[in-house]
Backbone as JSON Lines, residues from 0, in Angstrom:
{"i":0,"aa":"X","n":[10.91,35.42,24.19],"ca":[12.27,35.2,24.62],"c":[12.23,34.33,25.87]}
{"i":1,"aa":"X","n":[13.02,33.3,25.86],"ca":[13.03,32.38,27.0],"c":[13.62,33.07,28.23]}
{"i":2,"aa":"X","n":[13.21,32.57,29.37],"ca":[13.71,33.13,30.63],"c":[15.22,32.99,30.71]}
{"i":3,"aa":"X","n":[15.74,31.87,30.26],"ca":[17.18,31.65,30.3],"c":[17.9,32.67,29.43]}
{"i":4,"aa":"X","n":[17.41,32.9,28.21],"ca":[18.03,33.88,27.33],"c":[17.91,35.28,27.92]}
{"i":5,"aa":"X","n":[16.77,35.6,28.47],"ca":[16.57,36.9,29.1],"c":[17.54,37.11,30.25]}
{"i":6,"aa":"X","n":[17.7,36.08,31.09],"ca":[18.63,36.17,32.21],"c":[20.07,36.33,31.73]}
{"i":7,"aa":"X","n":[20.44,35.6,30.68],"ca":[21.79,35.7,30.13],"c":[22.03,37.1,29.56]}
{"i":8,"aa":"X","n":[21.05,37.62,28.83],"ca":[21.17,38.97,28.28],"c":[21.3,40.01,29.39]}
{"i":9,"aa":"X","n":[20.47,39.9,30.41],"ca":[20.51,40.86,31.52],"c":[21.87,40.8,32.21]}
{"i":10,"aa":"X","n":[22.38,39.59,32.47],"ca":[23.68,39.45,33.1],"c":[24.81,40.01,32.26]}
{"i":11,"aa":"X","n":[24.68,39.9,30.95],"ca":[25.7,40.4,30.03],"c":[25.65,41.91,29.88]}
{"i":12,"aa":"X","n":[24.42,42.46,29.85],"ca":[24.25,43.87,29.53],"c":[24.23,44.82,30.73]}
{"i":13,"aa":"X","n":[23.78,44.34,31.89],"ca":[23.69,45.23,33.05],"c":[25.01,45.91,33.39]}
{"i":14,"aa":"X","n":[26.15,45.2,33.37],"ca":[27.41,45.9,33.68],"c":[27.73,47.02,32.67]}
{"i":15,"aa":"X","n":[27.44,46.81,31.39],"ca":[27.68,47.85,30.39],"c":[26.81,49.08,30.65]}
{"i":16,"aa":"X","n":[25.55,48.82,30.97],"ca":[24.6,49.91,31.21],"c":[24.96,50.64,32.51]}
{"i":17,"aa":"X","n":[25.26,49.88,33.55],"ca":[25.6,50.47,34.85],"c":[26.88,51.29,34.77]}
{"i":18,"aa":"X","n":[27.82,50.9,33.91],"ca":[29.07,51.64,33.76],"c":[28.82,53.07,33.26]}
{"i":19,"aa":"X","n":[27.66,53.3,32.64],"ca":[27.29,54.64,32.16],"c":[26.32,55.33,33.12]}
{"i":20,"aa":"X","n":[26.19,54.77,34.33],"ca":[25.27,55.3,35.34],"c":[23.83,55.32,34.85]}
{"i":21,"aa":"X","n":[23.45,54.26,34.14],"ca":[22.09,54.1,33.64],"c":[21.45,52.89,34.29]}
{"i":22,"aa":"X","n":[20.12,52.84,34.24],"ca":[19.36,51.69,34.7],"c":[18.88,50.9,33.49]}
{"i":23,"aa":"X","n":[19.03,49.58,33.53],"ca":[18.5,48.72,32.48],"c":[17.04,48.48,32.82]}
{"i":24,"aa":"X","n":[16.16,49.14,32.09],"ca":[14.73,49.09,32.39],"c":[14.05,47.87,31.79]}
{"i":25,"aa":"X","n":[14.41,47.5,30.56],"ca":[13.7,46.42,29.91],"c":[14.55,45.81,28.8]}
{"i":26,"aa":"X","n":[14.36,44.52,28.59],"ca":[14.92,43.81,27.45],"c":[13.75,43.11,26.78]}
{"i":27,"aa":"X","n":[13.54,43.4,25.51],"ca":[12.39,42.84,24.81],"c":[12.85,42.25,23.47]}
{"i":28,"aa":"X","n":[12.43,41.02,23.23],"ca":[12.75,40.35,21.97],"c":[11.43,40.13,21.23]}
{"i":29,"aa":"X","n":[11.41,40.53,19.94],"ca":[10.21,40.3,19.14],"c":[10.62,39.95,17.73]}
{"i":30,"aa":"X","n":[9.65,39.5,16.95],"ca":[9.89,39.16,15.54],"c":[9.48,40.33,14.67]}
{"i":31,"aa":"X","n":[10.3,40.61,13.66],"ca":[9.98,41.62,12.66],"c":[10.21,40.96,11.31]}
{"i":32,"aa":"X","n":[9.18,40.27,10.82],"ca":[9.33,39.49,9.59],"c":[10.22,38.3,9.86]}
{"i":33,"aa":"X","n":[11.27,38.14,9.06],"ca":[12.2,37.03,9.25],"c":[13.24,37.34,10.32]}
{"i":34,"aa":"X","n":[13.39,38.61,10.63],"ca":[14.4,39.02,11.6],"c":[13.82,39.12,13.0]}
{"i":35,"aa":"X","n":[14.73,39.05,13.94],"ca":[14.36,39.29,15.33],"c":[14.74,40.72,15.69]}
{"i":36,"aa":"X","n":[13.99,41.3,16.6],"ca":[14.25,42.66,17.09],"c":[14.59,42.55,18.57]}
{"i":37,"aa":"X","n":[15.76,43.03,18.96],"ca":[16.17,43.08,20.36],"c":[16.13,44.54,20.78]}
{"i":38,"aa":"X","n":[15.21,44.86,21.67],"ca":[15.02,46.23,22.14],"c":[15.51,46.31,23.59]}
{"i":39,"aa":"X","n":[16.47,47.23,23.82],"ca":[17.02,47.47,25.14],"c":[16.58,48.87,25.57]}
{"i":40,"aa":"X","n":[15.94,48.97,26.74],"ca":[15.47,50.26,27.22],"c":[16.28,50.64,28.45]}
{"i":41,"aa":"X","n":[16.88,51.83,28.42],"ca":[17.7,52.32,29.52],"c":[17.18,53.69,29.96]}
{"i":42,"aa":"X","n":[17.48,54.05,31.21],"ca":[17.04,55.34,31.73],"c":[17.97,55.77,32.86]}
{"i":43,"aa":"X","n":[17.83,57.02,33.27],"ca":[18.55,57.54,34.44],"c":[17.74,58.69,35.01]}
{"i":44,"aa":"X","n":[18.16,59.17,36.18],"ca":[17.46,60.29,36.8],"c":[17.51,61.54,35.94]}
{"i":45,"aa":"X","n":[18.55,61.68,35.14],"ca":[18.71,62.85,34.27],"c":[18.17,62.61,32.87]}
{"i":46,"aa":"X","n":[17.64,61.44,32.6],"ca":[17.21,61.09,31.26],"c":[18.39,60.51,30.48]}
{"i":47,"aa":"X","n":[18.18,60.22,29.21],"ca":[19.21,59.61,28.38],"c":[19.28,60.37,27.06]}
{"i":48,"aa":"X","n":[20.48,60.79,26.71],"ca":[20.67,61.52,25.46],"c":[20.84,60.55,24.3]}
{"i":49,"aa":"X","n":[20.51,61.01,23.11],"ca":[20.6,60.2,21.9],"c":[22.03,59.69,21.67]}
{"i":50,"aa":"X","n":[23.01,60.55,21.9],"ca":[24.41,60.13,21.71],"c":[24.78,58.99,22.66]}
{"i":51,"aa":"X","n":[24.27,59.04,23.87],"ca":[24.54,57.98,24.84],"c":[23.94,56.67,24.37]}
{"i":52,"aa":"X","n":[22.72,56.72,23.84],"ca":[22.08,55.5,23.3],"c":[22.9,54.94,22.15]}
{"i":53,"aa":"X","n":[23.4,55.81,21.27],"ca":[24.18,55.35,20.12],"c":[25.49,54.7,20.56]}
{"i":54,"aa":"X","n":[26.18,55.33,21.52],"ca":[27.43,54.77,22.02],"c":[27.19,53.43,22.72]}
{"i":55,"aa":"X","n":[26.15,53.39,23.53],"ca":[25.82,52.16,24.24],"c":[25.42,51.06,23.26]}
{"i":56,"aa":"X","n":[24.71,51.42,22.2],"ca":[24.31,50.46,21.19],"c":[25.54,49.8,20.56]}
{"i":57,"aa":"X","n":[26.56,50.59,20.26],"ca":[27.79,50.03,19.69],"c":[28.46,49.08,20.67]}
{"i":58,"aa":"X","n":[28.52,49.47,21.94],"ca":[29.13,48.61,22.96],"c":[28.36,47.3,23.12]}
{"i":59,"aa":"X","n":[27.04,47.41,23.16],"ca":[26.2,46.21,23.31],"c":[26.37,45.31,22.1]}
{"i":60,"aa":"X","n":[26.36,45.89,20.91],"ca":[26.53,45.11,19.68],"c":[27.85,44.34,19.71]}
{"i":61,"aa":"X","n":[28.94,45.03,20.09],"ca":[30.25,44.36,20.18],"c":[30.22,43.22,21.19]}
{"i":62,"aa":"X","n":[29.59,43.47,22.34],"ca":[29.53,42.44,23.39],"c":[28.71,41.24,22.93]}
{"i":63,"aa":"X","n":[27.59,41.5,22.26],"ca":[26.75,40.4,21.77],"c":[27.49,39.59,20.7]}
{"i":64,"aa":"X","n":[28.28,40.27,19.86],"ca":[29.05,39.57,18.82],"c":[30.11,38.65,19.42]}
{"i":65,"aa":"X","n":[30.58,38.99,20.62],"ca":[31.61,38.19,21.3],"c":[31.04,36.93,21.94]}
{"i":66,"aa":"X","n":[29.71,36.86,22.06],"ca":[29.07,35.74,22.75],"c":[28.12,35.01,21.81]}
{"i":67,"aa":"X","n":[27.54,33.93,22.3],"ca":[26.56,33.18,21.51],"c":[25.13,33.38,22.04]}
{"i":68,"aa":"X","n":[24.93,34.39,22.89],"ca":[23.65,34.57,23.54],"c":[22.5,34.82,22.55]}
{"i":69,"aa":"X","n":[22.8,35.42,21.38],"ca":[21.76,35.69,20.39],"c":[21.67,34.6,19.33]}
{"i":70,"aa":"X","n":[22.53,33.6,19.4],"ca":[22.49,32.53,18.42],"c":[23.02,33.0,17.07]}
{"i":71,"aa":"X","n":[22.7,32.25,16.03],"ca":[23.22,32.53,14.68],"c":[22.28,33.38,13.83]}
{"i":72,"aa":"X","n":[21.01,33.45,14.18],"ca":[20.05,34.19,13.37],"c":[20.31,35.69,13.43]}
{"i":73,"aa":"X","n":[19.95,36.37,12.34],"ca":[20.09,37.82,12.29],"c":[19.12,38.48,13.27]}
{"i":74,"aa":"X","n":[19.51,39.65,13.74],"ca":[18.63,40.42,14.6],"c":[18.94,41.9,14.43]}
{"i":75,"aa":"X","n":[17.98,42.73,14.79],"ca":[18.14,44.17,14.79],"c":[18.2,44.61,16.24]}
{"i":76,"aa":"X","n":[19.2,45.43,16.56],"ca":[19.38,45.93,17.93],"c":[18.89,47.36,18.0]}
{"i":77,"aa":"X","n":[18.06,47.64,19.01],"ca":[17.58,48.99,19.25],"c":[17.82,49.33,20.72]}
{"i":78,"aa":"X","n":[18.54,50.4,20.98],"ca":[18.77,50.88,22.33],"c":[18.09,52.24,22.45]}
{"i":79,"aa":"X","n":[17.19,52.37,23.42],"ca":[16.43,53.62,23.54],"c":[16.1,53.91,25.0]}
{"i":80,"aa":"X","n":[15.57,55.09,25.21],"ca":[15.04,55.44,26.52],"c":[13.54,55.15,26.51]}
{"i":81,"aa":"X","n":[12.94,55.06,27.69],"ca":[11.49,54.8,27.71],"c":[10.73,56.0,27.16]}
{"i":82,"aa":"X","n":[9.56,55.74,26.64],"ca":[8.74,56.83,26.13],"c":[8.28,57.75,27.25]}
{"i":83,"aa":"X","n":[7.9,58.94,26.89],"ca":[7.47,59.93,27.87],"c":[6.24,59.47,28.65]}
{"i":84,"aa":"X","n":[5.44,58.61,28.04],"ca":[4.19,58.17,28.68],"c":[4.28,56.73,29.18]}
{"i":85,"aa":"X","n":[5.47,56.28,29.51],"ca":[5.65,54.91,29.93],"c":[4.97,54.64,31.28]}
{"i":86,"aa":"X","n":[4.63,53.39,31.54],"ca":[4.03,53.05,32.84],"c":[5.04,53.25,33.97]}
{"i":87,"aa":"X","n":[4.56,53.67,35.11],"ca":[5.4,53.81,36.3],"c":[5.24,52.51,37.09]}
{"i":88,"aa":"X","n":[6.32,51.75,37.19],"ca":[6.23,50.45,37.86],"c":[7.22,50.29,39.01]}
{"i":89,"aa":"X","n":[8.24,51.12,39.04],"ca":[9.27,51.04,40.07],"c":[9.28,52.34,40.88]}
{"i":90,"aa":"X","n":[9.76,52.25,42.11],"ca":[9.86,53.44,42.96],"c":[10.63,54.55,42.25]}
{"i":91,"aa":"X","n":[11.74,54.2,41.58],"ca":[12.56,55.21,40.89],"c":[11.79,55.89,39.76]}
{"i":92,"aa":"X","n":[10.83,55.21,39.16],"ca":[10.02,55.83,38.11],"c":[9.18,56.98,38.69]}
{"i":93,"aa":"X","n":[8.62,56.75,39.87],"ca":[7.81,57.79,40.52],"c":[8.69,58.98,40.91]}
{"i":94,"aa":"X","n":[9.89,58.7,41.42],"ca":[10.81,59.77,41.79],"c":[11.15,60.61,40.57]}
{"i":95,"aa":"X","n":[11.39,59.96,39.45],"ca":[11.73,60.67,38.21],"c":[10.54,61.46,37.66]}
{"i":96,"aa":"X","n":[9.33,61.1,38.09],"ca":[8.13,61.77,37.58],"c":[7.65,62.91,38.48]}
{"i":97,"aa":"X","n":[8.42,63.26,39.51],"ca":[8.02,64.38,40.37],"c":[7.85,65.63,39.49]}
{"i":98,"aa":"X","n":[6.73,66.31,39.68],"ca":[6.41,67.49,38.88],"c":[5.57,67.18,37.65]}
{"i":99,"aa":"X","n":[5.44,65.91,37.32],"ca":[4.69,65.51,36.12],"c":[3.25,65.16,36.49]}
{"i":100,"aa":"X","n":[2.37,65.29,35.51],"ca":[0.98,64.91,35.64],"c":[0.88,63.41,35.34]}
{"i":101,"aa":"X","n":[0.18,62.68,36.2],"ca":[0.1,61.22,36.09],"c":[-1.35,60.78,36.2]}
{"i":102,"aa":"X","n":[-1.71,59.77,35.38],"ca":[-3.03,59.17,35.48],"c":[-2.88,57.87,36.26]}
{"i":103,"aa":"X","n":[-3.57,57.79,37.39],"ca":[-3.53,56.62,38.26],"c":[-4.8,55.81,38.08]}
{"i":104,"aa":"X","n":[-4.66,54.5,37.93],"ca":[-5.8,53.6,38.07],"c":[-5.71,53.08,39.49]}
{"i":105,"aa":"X","n":[-6.75,53.32,40.26],"ca":[-6.73,52.99,41.67],"c":[-7.13,51.54,41.9]}
{"i":106,"aa":"X","n":[-6.53,50.94,42.91],"ca":[-6.8,49.54,43.25],"c":[-8.27,49.35,43.61]}
{"i":107,"aa":"X","n":[-8.88,50.35,44.21],"ca":[-10.29,50.27,44.6],"c":[-11.24,50.53,43.45]}
{"i":108,"aa":"X","n":[-10.67,50.89,42.3],"ca":[-11.47,51.22,41.12],"c":[-11.48,52.72,40.89]}
{"i":109,"aa":"X","n":[-11.62,53.11,39.68],"ca":[-11.64,54.52,39.33],"c":[-10.26,55.03,38.96]}
{"i":110,"aa":"X","n":[-10.27,56.23,38.41],"ca":[-9.04,56.87,37.97],"c":[-8.84,58.17,38.72]}
{"i":111,"aa":"X","n":[-7.59,58.6,38.77],"ca":[-7.23,59.87,39.37],"c":[-6.12,60.47,38.53]}
{"i":112,"aa":"X","n":[-6.28,61.72,38.14],"ca":[-5.23,62.43,37.43],"c":[-4.71,63.5,38.38]}
{"i":113,"aa":"X","n":[-3.41,63.46,38.65],"ca":[-2.82,64.4,39.6],"c":[-1.33,64.58,39.3]}
{"i":114,"aa":"X","n":[-0.78,65.67,39.81],"ca":[0.63,65.97,39.66],"c":[1.39,65.45,40.88]}
{"i":115,"aa":"X","n":[2.5,64.76,40.65],"ca":[3.3,64.24,41.76],"c":[4.13,65.37,42.34]}
{"i":116,"aa":"X","n":[3.93,65.62,43.64],"ca":[4.68,66.66,44.34],"c":[5.88,66.07,45.08]}
{"i":117,"aa":"X","n":[5.72,64.85,45.58],"ca":[6.78,64.21,46.34],"c":[6.57,62.72,46.45]}
{"i":118,"aa":"X","n":[7.66,62.0,46.72],"ca":[7.63,60.54,46.81],"c":[8.45,60.12,48.02]}
{"i":119,"aa":"X","n":[7.93,59.17,48.79],"ca":[8.72,58.54,49.85],"c":[8.52,57.04,49.76]}
{"i":120,"aa":"X","n":[8.96,56.29,50.74],"ca":[8.89,54.84,50.68],"c":[7.47,54.28,50.72]}
{"i":121,"aa":"X","n":[6.52,55.02,51.3],"ca":[5.15,54.52,51.44],"c":[4.2,54.97,50.34]}
{"i":122,"aa":"X","n":[4.48,56.15,49.76],"ca":[3.53,56.63,48.76],"c":[3.9,57.97,48.19]}
{"i":123,"aa":"X","n":[2.85,58.68,47.74],"ca":[3.01,59.9,46.95],"c":[2.22,61.05,47.55]}
{"i":124,"aa":"X","n":[2.78,62.25,47.45],"ca":[2.05,63.47,47.74],"c":[1.65,64.05,46.39]}
{"i":125,"aa":"X","n":[0.36,64.32,46.22],"ca":[-0.17,64.72,44.93],"c":[-0.87,66.06,45.0]}
{"i":126,"aa":"X","n":[-0.91,66.73,43.85],"ca":[-1.74,67.92,43.67],"c":[-2.81,67.54,42.66]}
{"i":127,"aa":"X","n":[-4.05,67.56,43.12],"ca":[-5.19,67.21,42.27],"c":[-5.75,68.51,41.7]}
{"i":128,"aa":"X","n":[-5.76,68.65,40.36],"ca":[-6.27,69.89,39.76],"c":[-7.73,70.13,40.14]}
{"i":129,"aa":"X","n":[-8.07,71.39,40.37],"ca":[-9.45,71.73,40.68],"c":[-10.3,71.69,39.43]}
{"i":130,"aa":"X","n":[-11.57,71.37,39.61],"ca":[-12.5,71.32,38.48],"c":[-13.36,72.57,38.46]}
{"i":131,"aa":"X","n":[-13.68,73.03,37.26],"ca":[-14.58,74.16,37.06],"c":[-14.17,75.38,37.89]}
{"i":132,"aa":"X","n":[-12.91,75.79,37.78],"ca":[-12.45,77.0,38.43],"c":[-12.09,76.85,39.9]}
{"i":133,"aa":"X","n":[-12.24,75.68,40.46],"ca":[-11.88,75.48,41.87],"c":[-10.37,75.32,42.01]}
{"i":134,"aa":"X","n":[-9.89,75.6,43.2],"ca":[-8.46,75.49,43.47],"c":[-8.03,74.02,43.52]}
{"i":135,"aa":"X","n":[-6.77,73.81,43.19],"ca":[-6.2,72.46,43.3],"c":[-6.13,72.07,44.78]}
{"i":136,"aa":"X","n":[-6.21,70.77,45.02],"ca":[-6.11,70.25,46.39],"c":[-4.94,69.27,46.46]}
{"i":137,"aa":"X","n":[-4.48,69.01,47.66],"ca":[-3.41,68.03,47.83],"c":[-4.02,66.74,48.35]}
{"i":138,"aa":"X","n":[-3.33,65.65,48.06],"ca":[-3.81,64.33,48.47],"c":[-2.62,63.41,48.67]}
{"i":139,"aa":"X","n":[-2.73,62.54,49.62],"ca":[-1.73,61.52,49.87],"c":[-2.24,60.22,49.27]}
{"i":140,"aa":"X","n":[-1.4,59.5,48.54],"ca":[-1.79,58.24,47.91],"c":[-0.72,57.2,48.23]}
{"i":141,"aa":"X","n":[-1.12,56.12,48.87],"ca":[-0.19,55.03,49.19],"c":[0.07,54.2,47.94]}
{"i":142,"aa":"X","n":[1.28,53.66,47.82],"ca":[1.59,52.81,46.67],"c":[0.64,51.61,46.6]}
{"i":143,"aa":"X","n":[0.19,51.12,47.74],"ca":[-0.72,49.97,47.76],"c":[-2.08,50.31,47.16]}
{"i":144,"aa":"X","n":[-2.41,51.59,47.06],"ca":[-3.68,52.02,46.47],"c":[-3.6,52.23,44.96]}
{"i":145,"aa":"X","n":[-2.4,52.03,44.37],"ca":[-2.19,52.26,42.94],"c":[-2.17,50.92,42.21]}
{"i":146,"aa":"X","n":[-3.09,50.75,41.26],"ca":[-3.08,49.54,40.42],"c":[-2.15,49.76,39.23]}
{"i":147,"aa":"X","n":[-2.25,50.92,38.58],"ca":[-1.41,51.29,37.44],"c":[-1.22,52.79,37.47]}
{"i":148,"aa":"X","n":[-0.11,53.22,36.88],"ca":[0.14,54.66,36.76],"c":[0.92,54.91,35.47]}
{"i":149,"aa":"X","n":[0.59,56.01,34.82],"ca":[1.25,56.38,33.56],"c":[1.33,57.9,33.48]}
{"i":150,"aa":"X","n":[2.49,58.4,33.08],"ca":[2.67,59.84,32.91],"c":[1.79,60.31,31.77]}
{"i":151,"aa":"X","n":[1.14,61.44,31.98],"ca":[0.31,62.07,30.96],"c":[1.16,63.09,30.2]}
{"i":152,"aa":"X","n":[1.01,63.14,28.9],"ca":[1.73,64.11,28.09],"c":[1.01,65.45,28.2]}
{"i":153,"aa":"X","n":[1.76,66.5,28.51],"ca":[1.19,67.85,28.61],"c":[1.82,68.72,27.53]}
{"i":154,"aa":"X","n":[0.99,69.25,26.65],"ca":[1.49,70.08,25.57],"c":[1.5,71.56,25.92]}
{"i":155,"aa":"X","n":[0.62,71.99,26.82],"ca":[0.48,73.41,27.1],"c":[1.01,73.83,28.46]}
{"i":156,"aa":"X","n":[1.66,72.96,29.18],"ca":[2.12,73.28,30.53],"c":[3.29,74.24,30.49]}
{"i":157,"aa":"X","n":[3.19,75.28,31.3],"ca":[4.29,76.22,31.41],"c":[5.32,75.63,32.36]}
{"i":158,"aa":"X","n":[6.58,75.79,31.99],"ca":[7.68,75.35,32.84],"c":[7.73,76.26,34.06]}
{"i":159,"aa":"X","n":[8.18,75.75,35.21],"ca":[8.27,76.56,36.41],"c":[9.14,77.8,36.18]}
{"i":160,"aa":"X","n":[10.19,77.68,35.41],"ca":[11.05,78.81,35.13],"c":[10.29,79.9,34.38]}
{"i":161,"aa":"X","n":[9.39,79.5,33.47],"ca":[8.58,80.46,32.72],"c":[7.6,81.16,33.66]}
{"i":162,"aa":"X","n":[7.02,80.39,34.63],"ca":[6.05,80.95,35.54],"c":[6.69,81.97,36.47]}
{"i":163,"aa":"X","n":[7.96,81.73,36.87],"ca":[8.64,82.62,37.79],"c":[9.11,83.89,37.09]}
{"i":164,"aa":"X","n":[9.26,83.87,35.78],"ca":[9.79,85.04,35.05],"c":[8.76,86.14,34.91]}
């Protein structure tokens, strides 16, 4: 997708997304056989419900039909929320991941898997799980020390509400 088309799409769609108190995370155009696929990814601090994606999809489709931004070729529109294991690239992503287990690739090399306890403008407060029966430890990690970060999927984690009961 050309930068110009991407900019036009973002300018057209951001007001629709913002009107629902959502963040426009990504716009991706790809080919699916003869058709084009336009994927719009939205998110919020509370997450995004399926009904909201469906309603927004209809609004976006109507808006795109009113303009020439997609040209004359057919395309498939998909509006979704980011996957549970999406990369953390913005400050708001880290804030939304508080309490989640995250795999960090460190700028100095190596990996770190830890739970985010808190986030501020400079970095993260983490809980690093103990190995071989040892207690978990806390660690401070500056954003400048993070090369990449991705939420880890946890299948067996007890919810805090379950732990307190």
